[in-house]
Structure formats: structure tokens, C-alpha cells
Short mmCIF file of C-alpha atoms (C1' of nucleotides) in Angstrom, two decimals:
data_model
loop_
_atom_site.label_atom_id
_atom_site.label_comp_id
_atom_site.label_asym_id
_atom_site.label_seq_id
_atom_site.Cartn_x
_atom_site.Cartn_y
_atom_site.Cartn_z
CA MET A 1 -15.67 48.50 32.81
CA LEU A 2 -18.77 50.45 33.39
CA SER A 3 -20.35 52.89 31.25
CA PRO A 4 -21.17 56.18 32.56
CA MET A 5 -24.88 56.93 33.48
CA THR A 6 -26.06 59.95 31.27
CA ASN A 7 -29.47 60.73 30.82
CA PHE A 8 -30.31 60.26 34.05
CA SER A 9 -34.41 61.14 34.56
CA PHE A 10 -36.09 60.32 37.54
CA THR A 11 -39.72 61.02 36.71
CA PRO A 12 -42.04 59.47 39.47
CA ASN A 13 -45.46 59.60 37.98
CA PHE A 14 -47.98 59.03 41.13
CA SER A 15 -51.09 57.91 39.51
CA ASN A 16 -54.59 57.34 41.69
CA LYS A 17 -54.87 53.74 42.66
CA ALA A 18 -54.47 53.03 46.88
CA PRO A 19 -54.75 49.57 47.91
CA VAL A 20 -57.95 47.94 48.78
CA ALA A 21 -57.93 47.08 52.60
CA HIS A 22 -61.36 44.99 52.81
CA PRO A 23 -60.64 41.16 52.32
CA THR A 24 -61.77 40.71 48.54
CA ILE A 25 -60.96 37.80 47.23
CA ALA A 26 -59.55 38.84 43.89
CA HIS A 27 -60.10 36.32 40.53
CA SER A 28 -56.57 36.53 39.57
CA TRP A 29 -52.78 37.14 40.36
CA ALA A 30 -52.77 39.57 37.93
CA ASP A 31 -55.93 41.53 38.91
CA SER A 32 -55.05 41.27 42.96
CA PHE A 33 -51.91 43.07 41.59
CA GLU A 34 -52.93 45.53 40.13
CA THR A 35 -55.91 46.54 42.15
CA MET A 36 -53.52 46.49 45.19
CA GLY A 37 -50.96 48.43 43.76
CA THR A 38 -50.17 52.08 42.73
CA SER A 39 -48.70 52.95 39.40
CA MET A 40 -45.32 54.68 38.38
CA SER A 41 -43.57 55.76 36.15
CA PHE A 42 -39.52 56.18 35.47
CA GLY A 43 -36.90 57.62 32.98
CA ARG A 44 -34.27 55.54 30.65
CA ASN A 45 -31.28 54.86 33.39
CA ALA A 46 -33.65 55.90 36.36
CA GLU A 47 -33.25 54.28 39.77
CA ILE A 48 -36.05 52.20 41.09
CA TYR A 49 -34.77 51.05 44.14
CA GLY A 50 -30.95 50.73 45.28
CA GLU A 51 -28.57 48.48 47.11
CA ASN A 52 -29.07 48.84 51.09
CA GLU A 53 -32.69 50.62 50.63
CA PRO A 54 -35.56 48.97 52.64
CA ALA A 55 -37.28 46.58 50.45
CA GLU A 56 -40.56 48.00 51.24
CA TYR A 57 -42.48 46.56 47.58
CA LEU A 58 -43.13 44.03 45.20
CA TYR A 59 -43.30 45.80 41.57
CA LYS A 60 -44.75 44.44 38.49
CA LEU A 61 -43.48 45.76 34.77
CA VAL A 62 -46.32 47.09 32.62
CA SER A 63 -44.44 48.37 30.09
CA GLY A 64 -40.38 48.98 29.28
CA SER A 65 -37.55 46.63 30.20
CA VAL A 66 -35.82 46.76 33.79
CA ARG A 67 -32.34 45.02 34.55
CA VAL A 68 -31.47 44.36 38.21
CA SER A 69 -27.58 44.42 38.98
CA LYS A 70 -24.69 44.50 41.73
CA ILE A 71 -21.82 46.70 41.39
CA LEU A 72 -18.61 45.00 42.97
CA ASN A 73 -16.20 46.71 45.24
CA ASP A 74 -13.77 46.83 42.33
CA GLY A 75 -15.96 48.45 40.15
CA ARG A 76 -17.27 45.52 37.94
CA ARG A 77 -21.02 45.08 37.62
CA GLN A 78 -22.96 41.80 37.39
CA ILE A 79 -26.76 42.28 36.39
CA SER A 80 -28.77 39.48 37.88
CA ALA A 81 -31.51 39.69 35.52
CA PHE A 82 -33.59 41.54 33.08
CA TYR A 83 -37.37 41.91 33.17
CA LEU A 84 -40.20 42.66 30.66
CA PRO A 85 -43.70 43.46 30.87
CA GLY A 86 -45.50 41.15 32.72
CA ASP A 87 -42.51 40.04 35.09
CA VAL A 88 -42.78 41.17 38.54
CA PHE A 89 -39.18 41.59 40.43
CA GLY A 90 -37.85 42.68 43.45
CA LEU A 91 -38.26 39.64 45.43
CA GLU A 92 -35.44 39.64 47.87
CA ILE A 93 -35.83 37.72 51.31
CA SER A 94 -34.28 39.88 53.65
CA SER A 95 -35.28 43.51 54.68
CA GLU A 96 -32.99 45.54 52.81
CA HIS A 97 -32.17 44.75 48.55
CA ALA A 98 -29.08 43.56 48.01
CA LEU A 99 -29.69 44.31 44.21
CA SER A 100 -30.65 47.63 42.85
CA ALA A 101 -32.88 47.78 39.88
CA GLU A 102 -33.08 49.97 37.14
CA ALA A 103 -35.02 51.15 33.90
CA ILE A 104 -33.42 50.28 30.85
CA THR A 105 -35.84 52.38 28.64
CA ASP A 106 -38.60 54.20 29.84
CA VAL A 107 -40.55 52.07 32.08
CA GLU A 108 -44.29 52.08 33.81
CA ILE A 109 -44.71 50.09 36.79
CA ILE A 110 -47.08 48.88 39.51
CA LEU A 111 -45.83 48.65 43.30
CA VAL A 112 -46.95 46.87 45.48
CA LYS A 113 -46.05 47.15 49.42
CA ARG A 114 -44.51 44.00 50.54
CA SER A 115 -46.59 43.82 53.65
CA ALA A 116 -49.94 44.09 52.06
CA ILE A 117 -48.89 41.09 49.77
CA GLU A 118 -48.10 39.04 53.09
CA ALA A 119 -51.32 39.88 54.19
CA LEU A 120 -53.19 39.14 51.08
CA ALA A 121 -51.09 35.85 51.05
CA ALA A 122 -51.83 34.52 54.79
CA ARG A 123 -55.78 35.42 53.65
CA ASP A 124 -56.03 33.79 50.20
CA THR A 125 -54.71 30.50 49.90
CA ASP A 126 -54.31 30.38 46.00
CA PHE A 127 -52.45 33.77 46.13
CA ALA A 128 -50.05 32.51 48.32
CA ARG A 129 -49.77 29.64 45.91
CA GLN A 130 -49.08 32.12 42.89
CA LEU A 131 -46.35 34.08 44.84
CA TRP A 132 -44.43 30.87 45.59
CA ALA A 133 -44.87 30.04 42.10
CA VAL A 134 -43.65 33.48 40.75
CA THR A 135 -40.77 32.32 43.12
CA GLY A 136 -39.90 29.19 41.76
CA ARG A 137 -39.73 30.74 38.35
CA GLU A 138 -37.54 33.39 39.63
CA LEU A 139 -35.10 30.42 41.02
CA GLN A 140 -35.36 27.94 37.68
CA ARG A 141 -34.22 31.49 35.97
CA MET A 142 -31.22 31.59 37.70
CA GLN A 143 -30.86 28.43 37.47
CA GLU A 144 -30.61 28.36 33.85
CA HIS A 145 -28.47 32.16 34.48
CA ILE A 146 -25.80 29.82 36.43
CA LEU A 147 -25.91 27.21 33.02
CA LEU A 148 -24.75 30.09 31.03
CA LEU A 149 -21.93 31.30 33.04
CA ILE A 150 -20.04 28.02 32.88
CA LYS A 151 -19.88 27.96 28.97
CA THR A 152 -17.91 29.48 26.34
CA ALA A 153 -18.63 33.03 25.27
CA GLN A 154 -20.55 31.56 22.13
CA GLU A 155 -22.67 29.73 23.70
CA ARG A 156 -23.39 32.29 26.35
CA VAL A 157 -24.23 34.52 23.33
CA ALA A 158 -26.15 31.96 21.61
CA GLY A 159 -28.33 30.67 24.80
CA PHE A 160 -28.98 34.62 26.11
CA LEU A 161 -30.88 35.20 22.49
CA LEU A 162 -32.74 31.86 22.67
CA GLU A 163 -33.97 33.28 26.20
CA MET A 164 -34.87 36.26 25.08
CA ALA A 165 -36.43 35.18 21.87
CA SER A 166 -38.80 32.85 24.20
CA ARG A 167 -39.58 35.47 26.81
CA VAL A 168 -41.21 38.10 23.90
CA LYS A 169 -43.57 36.62 21.79
CA CYS A 170 -42.32 36.77 18.68
CA ALA A 171 -41.23 34.25 15.56
CA ASN A 172 -37.99 34.80 14.09
CA GLU A 173 -36.84 38.33 15.38
CA VAL A 174 -35.82 40.34 18.56
CA GLU A 175 -35.41 44.11 19.24
CA LEU A 176 -33.62 43.98 22.39
CA PRO A 177 -33.96 47.16 24.62
CA MET A 178 -30.37 46.59 26.29
CA SER A 179 -26.96 47.45 25.07
CA ARG A 180 -23.89 45.48 24.68
CA GLN A 181 -22.57 46.63 28.03
CA ASP A 182 -25.81 45.48 29.83
CA ILE A 183 -25.47 42.03 27.73
CA ALA A 184 -21.55 42.09 28.53
CA ASP A 185 -22.62 42.33 32.14
CA TYR A 186 -25.34 39.78 32.20
CA LEU A 187 -23.35 37.09 30.64
CA GLY A 188 -19.82 37.69 32.09
CA LEU A 189 -18.02 38.84 29.08
CA THR A 190 -16.62 42.41 28.13
CA ILE A 191 -18.22 44.30 25.68
CA GLU A 192 -15.89 43.30 22.86
CA THR A 193 -16.38 39.67 23.58
CA VAL A 194 -19.97 40.25 23.13
CA SER A 195 -19.70 42.63 19.73
CA ARG A 196 -17.11 39.76 18.49
CA THR A 197 -19.18 36.88 19.09
CA LEU A 198 -22.39 38.48 17.73
CA THR A 199 -20.65 39.50 14.36
CA SER A 200 -19.32 35.63 14.52
CA LEU A 201 -22.58 34.71 14.54
CA GLU A 202 -23.80 37.03 11.63
CA ASP A 203 -20.85 35.65 9.05
CA SER A 204 -21.95 32.22 10.16
CA ALA A 205 -25.35 32.69 8.98
CA ALA A 206 -26.99 31.73 12.80
CA ILE A 207 -28.22 35.44 12.52
CA ALA A 208 -28.74 38.71 10.74
CA LEU A 209 -28.20 42.38 12.47
CA PRO A 210 -30.32 44.46 10.65
CA THR A 211 -29.74 47.51 13.53
CA SER A 212 -26.85 46.60 16.28
CA ARG A 213 -30.39 46.00 18.90
CA ARG A 214 -32.42 43.69 16.31
CA ILE A 215 -31.80 40.36 16.26
CA VAL A 216 -32.93 38.15 13.24
CA PHE A 217 -33.11 34.58 13.54
CA ARG A 218 -31.82 32.63 10.25
CA ASN A 219 -30.85 29.70 11.52
CA ARG A 220 -32.12 28.68 14.91
CA MET A 221 -31.14 25.44 15.19
CA ALA A 222 -27.48 26.13 15.01
CA LEU A 223 -28.02 28.58 18.26
CA GLN A 224 -29.40 25.75 20.16
CA ARG A 225 -26.63 23.37 19.25
CA LEU A 226 -24.90 25.76 20.74
CA ASN A 227 -26.83 25.99 24.02
CA ALA A 228 -25.75 22.64 25.25
CA MET B 16 -13.95 16.13 32.36
CA LEU B 17 -15.62 14.40 34.57
CA SER B 18 -14.64 11.87 36.92
CA PRO B 19 -16.29 8.27 36.75
CA MET B 20 -18.83 7.38 39.75
CA THR B 21 -17.74 4.71 41.34
CA ASN B 22 -18.55 3.15 44.64
CA PHE B 23 -22.00 3.41 44.18
CA SER B 24 -24.09 2.19 46.97
CA PHE B 25 -27.92 2.28 46.99
CA THR B 26 -28.76 1.63 50.25
CA PRO B 27 -32.38 3.11 51.27
CA ASN B 28 -32.89 2.57 54.58
CA PHE B 29 -36.74 2.87 55.69
CA SER B 30 -37.48 4.16 58.85
CA ASN B 31 -40.68 4.50 60.67
CA LYS B 32 -42.68 7.99 60.71
CA ALA B 33 -45.63 8.26 58.68
CA PRO B 34 -47.10 11.28 57.83
CA VAL B 35 -49.50 12.58 60.52
CA ALA B 36 -52.85 13.41 58.85
CA HIS B 37 -55.00 15.31 61.17
CA PRO B 38 -54.60 19.02 61.17
CA THR B 39 -52.44 19.47 64.44
CA ILE B 40 -50.39 22.89 64.14
CA ALA B 41 -46.73 22.28 65.00
CA HIS B 42 -45.02 24.34 67.04
CA SER B 43 -41.73 25.18 64.66
CA TRP B 44 -40.90 24.79 61.19
CA ALA B 45 -38.15 21.85 61.96
CA ASP B 46 -40.81 20.18 64.11
CA SER B 47 -43.93 19.74 61.20
CA PHE B 48 -40.99 18.44 58.88
CA GLU B 49 -39.72 15.89 61.52
CA THR B 50 -43.15 14.65 62.73
CA MET B 51 -44.56 14.75 58.67
CA GLY B 52 -41.52 12.75 57.58
CA THR B 53 -40.04 9.62 56.73
CA SER B 54 -36.06 9.10 57.42
CA MET B 55 -34.32 7.64 54.82
CA SER B 56 -29.96 7.13 54.53
CA PHE B 57 -27.70 6.88 51.62
CA GLY B 58 -23.92 5.92 50.56
CA ARG B 59 -21.89 7.84 49.42
CA ASN B 60 -22.35 8.83 45.60
CA ALA B 61 -25.96 7.67 45.77
CA GLU B 62 -28.38 9.13 43.70
CA ILE B 63 -31.08 10.60 45.99
CA TYR B 64 -33.47 11.83 42.73
CA GLY B 65 -32.56 12.28 39.16
CA GLU B 66 -33.23 14.63 36.53
CA ASN B 67 -36.80 14.46 35.17
CA GLU B 68 -37.90 12.27 37.84
CA PRO B 69 -41.30 13.67 39.34
CA ALA B 70 -40.57 15.96 42.09
CA GLU B 71 -42.62 14.37 44.64
CA TYR B 72 -40.84 15.25 47.87
CA LEU B 73 -39.11 18.05 49.72
CA TYR B 74 -35.84 16.52 51.37
CA LYS B 75 -34.23 17.78 54.69
CA LEU B 76 -30.63 16.65 55.32
CA VAL B 77 -29.92 15.10 58.86
CA SER B 78 -26.71 14.24 58.72
CA GLY B 79 -23.59 13.89 55.92
CA SER B 80 -23.40 16.55 52.47
CA VAL B 81 -25.43 16.44 49.48
CA ARG B 82 -24.76 18.00 45.76
CA VAL B 83 -27.63 18.73 43.42
CA SER B 84 -26.20 18.99 39.46
CA LYS B 85 -27.15 18.89 36.26
CA ILE B 86 -24.87 17.15 33.64
CA LEU B 87 -24.78 19.31 29.94
CA ASN B 88 -25.31 17.30 26.64
CA ASP B 89 -21.38 17.43 26.11
CA GLY B 90 -20.36 15.76 29.15
CA ARG B 91 -20.01 19.14 31.44
CA ARG B 92 -21.25 18.92 35.33
CA GLN B 93 -22.27 22.03 37.25
CA ILE B 94 -23.01 21.57 40.53
CA SER B 95 -25.41 23.99 41.52
CA ALA B 96 -25.39 23.99 45.15
CA PHE B 97 -23.82 21.65 48.27
CA TYR B 98 -26.15 20.89 51.52
CA LEU B 99 -24.89 20.51 54.35
CA PRO B 100 -27.08 19.06 57.99
CA GLY B 101 -29.80 21.38 58.90
CA ASP B 102 -30.63 22.42 55.13
CA VAL B 103 -34.17 21.67 52.80
CA PHE B 104 -33.41 20.82 49.58
CA GLY B 105 -35.44 19.69 46.54
CA LEU B 106 -37.15 23.06 46.77
CA GLU B 107 -38.45 22.72 42.55
CA ILE B 108 -41.13 24.46 40.65
CA SER B 109 -41.81 22.03 38.07
CA SER B 110 -43.47 18.80 38.61
CA GLU B 111 -40.14 17.05 37.75
CA HIS B 112 -36.80 17.54 38.64
CA ALA B 113 -34.55 19.63 36.37
CA LEU B 114 -31.77 18.71 38.54
CA SER B 115 -30.02 15.29 40.36
CA ALA B 116 -29.19 14.85 43.88
CA GLU B 117 -26.39 13.20 45.14
CA ALA B 118 -24.88 11.76 48.26
CA ILE B 119 -21.16 12.97 48.72
CA THR B 120 -20.64 11.24 52.00
CA ASP B 121 -23.03 8.83 53.79
CA VAL B 122 -26.21 10.78 54.63
CA GLU B 123 -29.18 10.54 56.39
CA ILE B 124 -32.22 12.70 55.37
CA ILE B 125 -35.94 13.19 56.12
CA LEU B 126 -38.40 13.07 53.15
CA VAL B 127 -41.79 14.84 52.86
CA LYS B 128 -44.45 14.17 50.38
CA ARG B 129 -44.78 17.61 48.57
CA SER B 130 -48.30 17.64 48.54
CA ALA B 131 -48.46 17.12 52.38
CA ILE B 132 -45.97 20.27 52.81
CA GLU B 133 -48.83 22.30 50.46
CA ALA B 134 -51.56 20.89 52.87
CA LEU B 135 -50.06 22.04 55.70
CA ALA B 136 -48.79 25.65 54.50
CA ALA B 137 -53.00 26.18 53.19
CA ARG B 138 -53.77 25.64 56.73
CA ASP B 139 -50.73 26.88 58.44
CA THR B 140 -49.97 30.86 57.67
CA ASP B 141 -46.57 30.55 60.06
CA PHE B 142 -45.82 27.39 58.36
CA ALA B 143 -45.95 28.85 55.02
CA ARG B 144 -44.43 32.14 55.79
CA GLN B 145 -41.36 29.68 56.60
CA LEU B 146 -41.75 27.90 53.58
CA TRP B 147 -41.41 31.31 51.49
CA ALA B 148 -38.41 31.99 53.78
CA VAL B 149 -36.29 28.84 52.83
CA THR B 150 -37.43 29.62 48.84
CA GLY B 151 -35.79 33.17 49.71
CA ARG B 152 -32.98 32.07 51.31
CA GLU B 153 -32.31 29.70 48.42
CA LEU B 154 -32.44 32.33 45.89
CA GLN B 155 -30.08 34.47 47.91
CA ARG B 156 -27.25 31.38 47.65
CA MET B 157 -28.15 31.34 43.97
CA GLN B 158 -27.83 35.09 43.47
CA GLU B 159 -24.40 34.84 45.51
CA HIS B 160 -23.01 32.06 43.51
CA ILE B 161 -23.71 33.52 40.37
CA LEU B 162 -21.36 36.66 41.67
CA LEU B 163 -18.84 34.36 42.23
CA LEU B 164 -18.71 32.46 38.82
CA ILE B 165 -17.83 36.12 36.96
CA LYS B 166 -14.91 36.52 39.28
CA THR B 167 -10.95 35.36 38.87
CA ALA B 168 -10.14 31.57 39.93
CA GLN B 169 -8.43 33.08 42.67
CA GLU B 170 -11.78 35.14 43.77
CA ARG B 171 -14.35 32.15 43.43
CA VAL B 172 -11.80 29.64 45.58
CA ALA B 173 -11.49 32.14 48.39
CA GLY B 174 -15.02 33.09 48.10
CA PHE B 175 -16.16 29.13 48.02
CA LEU B 176 -13.86 28.93 51.23
CA LEU B 177 -15.86 31.77 52.85
CA GLU B 178 -18.81 30.30 52.04
CA MET B 179 -18.21 26.94 53.43
CA ALA B 180 -16.94 27.91 56.59
CA SER B 181 -19.53 30.52 57.22
CA ARG B 182 -22.02 27.57 56.55
CA VAL B 183 -20.26 25.25 59.14
CA LYS B 184 -19.77 26.94 62.40
CA CYS B 185 -16.11 26.22 63.06
CA ALA B 186 -13.67 28.93 63.91
CA ASN B 187 -10.70 28.81 61.74
CA GLU B 188 -10.48 25.24 60.09
CA VAL B 189 -13.14 23.20 57.54
CA GLU B 190 -12.94 20.16 56.88
CA LEU B 191 -14.42 19.73 53.00
CA PRO B 192 -16.86 16.95 52.50
CA MET B 193 -16.59 17.18 48.97
CA SER B 194 -13.80 16.07 46.10
CA ARG B 195 -11.49 19.03 44.13
CA GLN B 196 -13.35 17.61 41.15
CA ASP B 197 -16.58 18.59 42.78
CA ILE B 198 -15.51 22.03 43.72
CA ALA B 199 -14.47 22.66 40.09
CA ASP B 200 -17.83 21.87 38.84
CA TYR B 201 -19.30 24.00 41.45
CA LEU B 202 -17.26 26.88 40.80
CA GLY B 203 -16.92 26.65 36.91
CA LEU B 204 -13.59 25.62 36.76
CA THR B 205 -11.20 22.56 36.11
CA ILE B 206 -9.41 20.27 38.62
CA GLU B 207 -6.35 21.53 38.11
CA THR B 208 -6.87 25.23 38.76
CA VAL B 209 -8.78 24.42 42.06
CA SER B 210 -6.20 22.96 43.22
CA ARG B 211 -3.16 25.28 41.75
CA THR B 212 -5.21 28.11 43.14
CA LEU B 213 -5.60 26.25 46.71
CA THR B 214 -1.52 25.84 46.89
CA SER B 215 -0.92 29.42 45.42
CA LEU B 216 -3.25 30.79 48.62
CA GLU B 217 -1.07 28.22 50.79
CA ASP B 218 1.96 29.27 49.82
CA SER B 219 0.71 32.87 50.00
CA ALA B 220 -0.19 32.05 53.53
CA ALA B 221 -3.96 32.61 53.66
CA ILE B 222 -4.57 29.22 54.50
CA ALA B 223 -2.73 25.79 55.40
CA LEU B 224 -3.99 22.64 54.10
CA PRO B 225 -2.54 19.74 56.59
CA THR B 226 -4.73 17.48 54.45
CA SER B 227 -5.96 17.93 51.29
CA ARG B 228 -9.58 18.15 52.79
CA ARG B 229 -9.10 19.76 55.49
CA ILE B 230 -8.61 24.03 55.14
CA VAL B 231 -7.16 25.99 57.97
CA PHE B 232 -7.68 29.09 57.86
CA ARG B 233 -4.09 31.83 58.47
CA ASN B 234 -5.35 34.99 57.29
CA ARG B 235 -9.19 35.47 56.50
CA MET B 236 -8.65 39.55 55.61
CA ALA B 237 -6.69 38.12 52.97
CA LEU B 238 -9.57 35.90 51.38
CA GLN B 239 -12.06 38.73 51.93
CA ARG B 240 -10.07 40.96 50.17
CA LEU B 241 -10.26 38.66 47.26
CA ASN B 242 -14.04 38.43 47.89
CA ALA B 243 -14.85 41.67 45.96
"C1'" DC C 16 2.97 -4.30 49.45
"C1'" DG C 17 -0.04 -3.49 45.54
"C1'" DA C 18 -4.06 -1.30 43.52
"C1'" DC C 19 -6.90 2.70 43.07
"C1'" DA C 20 -8.82 6.84 43.82
"C1'" DC C 21 -7.33 11.43 44.22
"C1'" DT C 22 -4.15 15.16 44.07
"C1'" DT C 23 -0.63 18.21 42.84
"C1'" DT C 24 2.62 19.49 39.50
"C1'" DG C 25 4.64 21.44 34.74
"C1'" DA C 26 4.54 22.32 29.85
"C1'" DC C 27 1.71 24.70 26.55
"C1'" DG C 28 -1.85 26.38 23.63
"C1'" DC C 29 -6.23 28.65 23.26
"C1'" DA C 30 -10.17 32.08 24.57
"C1'" DC C 31 -10.93 35.62 26.20
"C1'" DT C 32 -9.57 40.78 28.13
"C1'" DT C 33 -6.97 44.45 27.65
"C1'" DC C 34 -6.10 48.56 25.11
"C1'" DA C 35 -6.39 51.25 21.20
"C1'" DA C 36 -8.49 53.41 17.55
"C1'" DA C 37 -11.78 53.60 13.56
"C1'" DG C 38 -17.06 53.35 12.61
"C1'" DG C 39 -21.65 54.14 12.87
"C1'" DG C 40 -26.30 56.53 13.88
"C1'" DG C 41 -28.92 60.33 15.77
"C1'" DG C 42 -30.11 64.52 17.57
"C1'" DT C 43 -28.50 69.57 17.81
"C1'" DG C 44 -26.94 73.78 16.05
"C1'" DG C 45 -25.36 76.44 12.94
"C1'" DC D 9 -29.50 70.51 5.07
"C1'" DC D 10 -25.32 70.11 6.19
"C1'" DA D 11 -21.62 70.00 9.84
"C1'" DC D 12 -20.24 68.12 14.03
"C1'" DC D 13 -20.90 66.24 18.69
"C1'" DC D 14 -21.43 62.32 21.34
"C1'" DC D 15 -22.83 57.80 22.47
"C1'" DC D 16 -22.50 53.29 21.50
"C1'" DT D 17 -20.47 50.13 18.33
"C1'" DT D 18 -17.07 47.49 15.89
"C1'" DT D 19 -12.68 45.92 14.54
"C1'" DG D 20 -7.69 45.03 15.26
"C1'" DA D 21 -3.32 43.93 17.83
"C1'" DA D 22 -0.99 41.64 21.91
"C1'" DG D 23 -1.23 40.08 26.54
"C1'" DT D 24 -2.63 36.56 30.02
"C1'" DG D 25 -5.14 33.98 32.79
"C1'" DC D 26 -7.13 29.19 32.69
"C1'" DG D 27 -7.62 24.60 30.12
"C1'" DT D 28 -5.39 20.80 28.54
"C1'" DC D 29 -2.60 16.80 27.91
"C1'" DA D 30 0.76 14.37 30.84
"C1'" DA D 31 3.00 12.34 34.39
"C1'" DA D 32 4.46 11.98 39.05
"C1'" DG D 33 2.80 12.10 44.21
"C1'" DT D 34 -0.47 11.16 48.05
"C1'" DG D 35 -3.34 8.45 50.98
"C1'" DT D 36 -6.49 4.36 51.59
"C1'" DC D 37 -8.06 -0.24 51.82
"C1'" DG D 38 -7.16 -4.55 50.68
#
DNA sequence: CGACACTTTGACGCACTTCAAAGGGGGTGG
DNA sequence: CCACCCCCTTTGAAGTGCGTCAAAGTGTCG
């Protein structure tokens, strides 16, 4: 059920920029994050952090895509979320990660020590508010994920496509970074059901599939009707 | 699929206690919440807040049980969470509620204005940290809920029972406050499947059902094995 | 006792899974 | 440049777990 992880190239690529210690109030959330952080790169399928590792950092994705997942004891994998450039991930309450994060494509990320985040949040009310807002958006995304999981296969796939479309600012076309297996594990379906559902959506002229990873929206309304 | 809401008794029972305005730093999270808040009561099945209502308050449950849910446009209902005494609910990022909250039993709650919460969080770093921690626990609970939804009916029901058991401090017996329909809508199953699964767990001697709402754990290990 | 809400049980059908095999498509080596 | 391989995706056929529809059982309150 779980495809073997090949192409496991771990390429930590440290680059400059130490955390700023003095209490300068940064002008924006993005700025503070980037001036405080360390930049790193990972190759496709590299593990960014693993289950049960200490959760020392918060991560901001600069380029590429990331999946956050958990392996159940019988080998099934649940993907909790996909992250795209600009997203912050690694937000976990416990001091250890309950989930693991992997690079779907080659990725560039900025990581910031949790302790530094907390220190800044304590000094800078506005920063704390924005941190809180990011957490809230994460909560909202999880809520929508739950709503997907109680629906039929067609509704899940349609909802997934619409979610991805809304996250990349692209009019009527998306290049999916993740495999069918990743989509299946996100939606709680099998790879075969995802594939069959996509072809059936193509047959009904809701989408076109010029390549297996590229989705062209031909009838967005049809998808939205499915997205109860 | 959705049971009709009868017994809809709305009994707002205002009682004393205005928000404290002066910047006293309370000694504990629970204290601050209770001194800042207004107490209210609701009857069984009363709506505490509804979808699309402005999200003005945070709520702390004193007694009884609450369900937070969303009705899909085709009439299906998804229960997002159940809350028990001591839990805080109503945490939503947007200024409007995306979900609605209802009393499962008669309930007593404390409500605190969101603006007051935010003001205190801005003054009191420790309070802010605790607010953040509560949000994090909510995130974690949602994550576990997602893990339940990808499993088989047996695993979902077993996981649900163990979750409820861990939340009420009771050795080997739980009195469920919610109906089979509520459980079904939480687990993404039908009422019939929940009922059948419970009887099958009883047949396999994992639990006993002295009444339909009371669960006695006879073989917790068997349930934990199902809880992948 | 009867009314009502909730729960349980039964029979059947269907959506999704499982198991199996046949396409692509992109890279490497001959 | 073609041939071959590997990985991913698609398609097919058969099985099954859960949903649907229907009806009977149970507990509670008047």
C-alpha cells in the first residue's frame, strides 16, 4: 500500500544568517521569520523531521512542496497536510513531533528555533497575534480535511482539486507536485480509486489531464457541486 | 440520516459576574477565565452558537456535554468535536463561526468576550502561552480525529471509546452523554453500523453494555489492538 | 397503558478495495 | 537513436464492508 521510498537524497545545505538576538521589532511576520531563520535545502523524498524527534523548530517553505504524514502500525500512511511555498509547518504542541515531514520535490526551507519564536512572541504582541493566526488557519485547514474524509470518492477528489487550485494562484490549471499515492493517502482512498475517479472526472468533461500531474479545469461548477 | 431536533429548550440563564476591566494578572488560566466570564445555562439540544454567527466569545464548559458540528448542504452532519467539563471551545480564527455548538445534555458554561481574551493575552505573556497551548491541544485532537476517519468501522468505534475513556477519569466504565446518531456523525458512519459494531464488540467480550449509554471495558487490550 | 424517541437487528445492494496485469514516460546504456 | 528498464499510472474483474431500507425491540415519560 505504501510505495517504497527511492531517490532518498538528503542534502542539508546550510547557509548564513544567525538568529538576531537584540529585541528589534520586525516590521512584518514574514520579515521576522526570515531574519531569524536558517535556510536549508532537501532533496526529493528526504525526511525533514521524523516522528518522535524533538520538535525544536518551526519551518517556512520557500520553494517546493512538503507532505506531513504518520505511519500507522499496520503500515498504512495518513498524510495530514501538504505545504506549498509560503506556508509554515511544524506547529505542534508537544515537545516531540507526532508526525513526520518529507520533501515531495526538492525544497528550500527556512527554519527558526521554537525558543526564538516563543521569545519574540513574548516581546512582540503583534508577532504573537500573527503566530496565533497561523495556528488558527491550520486548525481551519484540518477542519476542512475532516469534512473531505466523510464524503464519497468523487467528492473527496473534487474537493482536493479545488483546494489545490485555490492555494496556487492559477486560473484554471494546476501542476500537482504529489503522486497519486500521496493523494490517496491524503484522502483516505486507494491509489486505484483516485486514478479511476480522475479519469471519470475527465470523461465527464469536468477536467482534462494533459499529463498525469497536470489538471486543467474545464467545468469548475461541476466540481463545486460535488464539493457539498 | 439526520435525526430531527426535538426537545429544543433554549434557557439562557444569565448570572452575575461582569468582566474585570483593571489589569490584574490572574494567578492561573482557569482563574482568569472564570473571573472574566459570564455564566450561562442551556437545556438539552439548545444551540449555543450557530454557523455564520459572529464569533464574539470563547466558551468554557463547566458541566454537561457539548457537540460542535456542521451541516453539509445535502443534510449530512459532521460532528467536529465533543466537549466535556473543563474543556474550552469556540476557538475559531475567523470572525464568524464556521461550525455550530449545541448542548448534548443540560449544560453550564462560562463565556468570555474574545476581545477581553485578546486584551489579556497582550498584557499577560503567561496567559497568552496558555491560550496557545489550548489551541495546540485542539490541533492535536483534530489530528487524532483525522486518523480515526481513515480506519475501519471497528477501529473507529474502538478508538472513540478509548478516547472518551481517557477523557473522563474513570477506570473501566464510561457513561456516554451522546446518542448513537451523534457517535455516527462524529465517526463518519451510520447509526446502524455504530450499533452493529458495538454489539459485535460486546459479543467478542471486549466491552459490556449494561445500558445503551454505559460502556464497561472488559478487555481494553483488544480495543487498543484495534486502535492501530 | 400508550406514545415517543432511541436502539437493535435483518436482508440486500453498491461503492470502494483488493488482486492482477497492462500501459505510459523518462532516463540510461549500448 | 533505439532499446530496455524502472517507476508511476491506468484499467479490469472479483470480493467485501458499510450503507440503505425496513421492521422489531427497549426504555422513559406522560
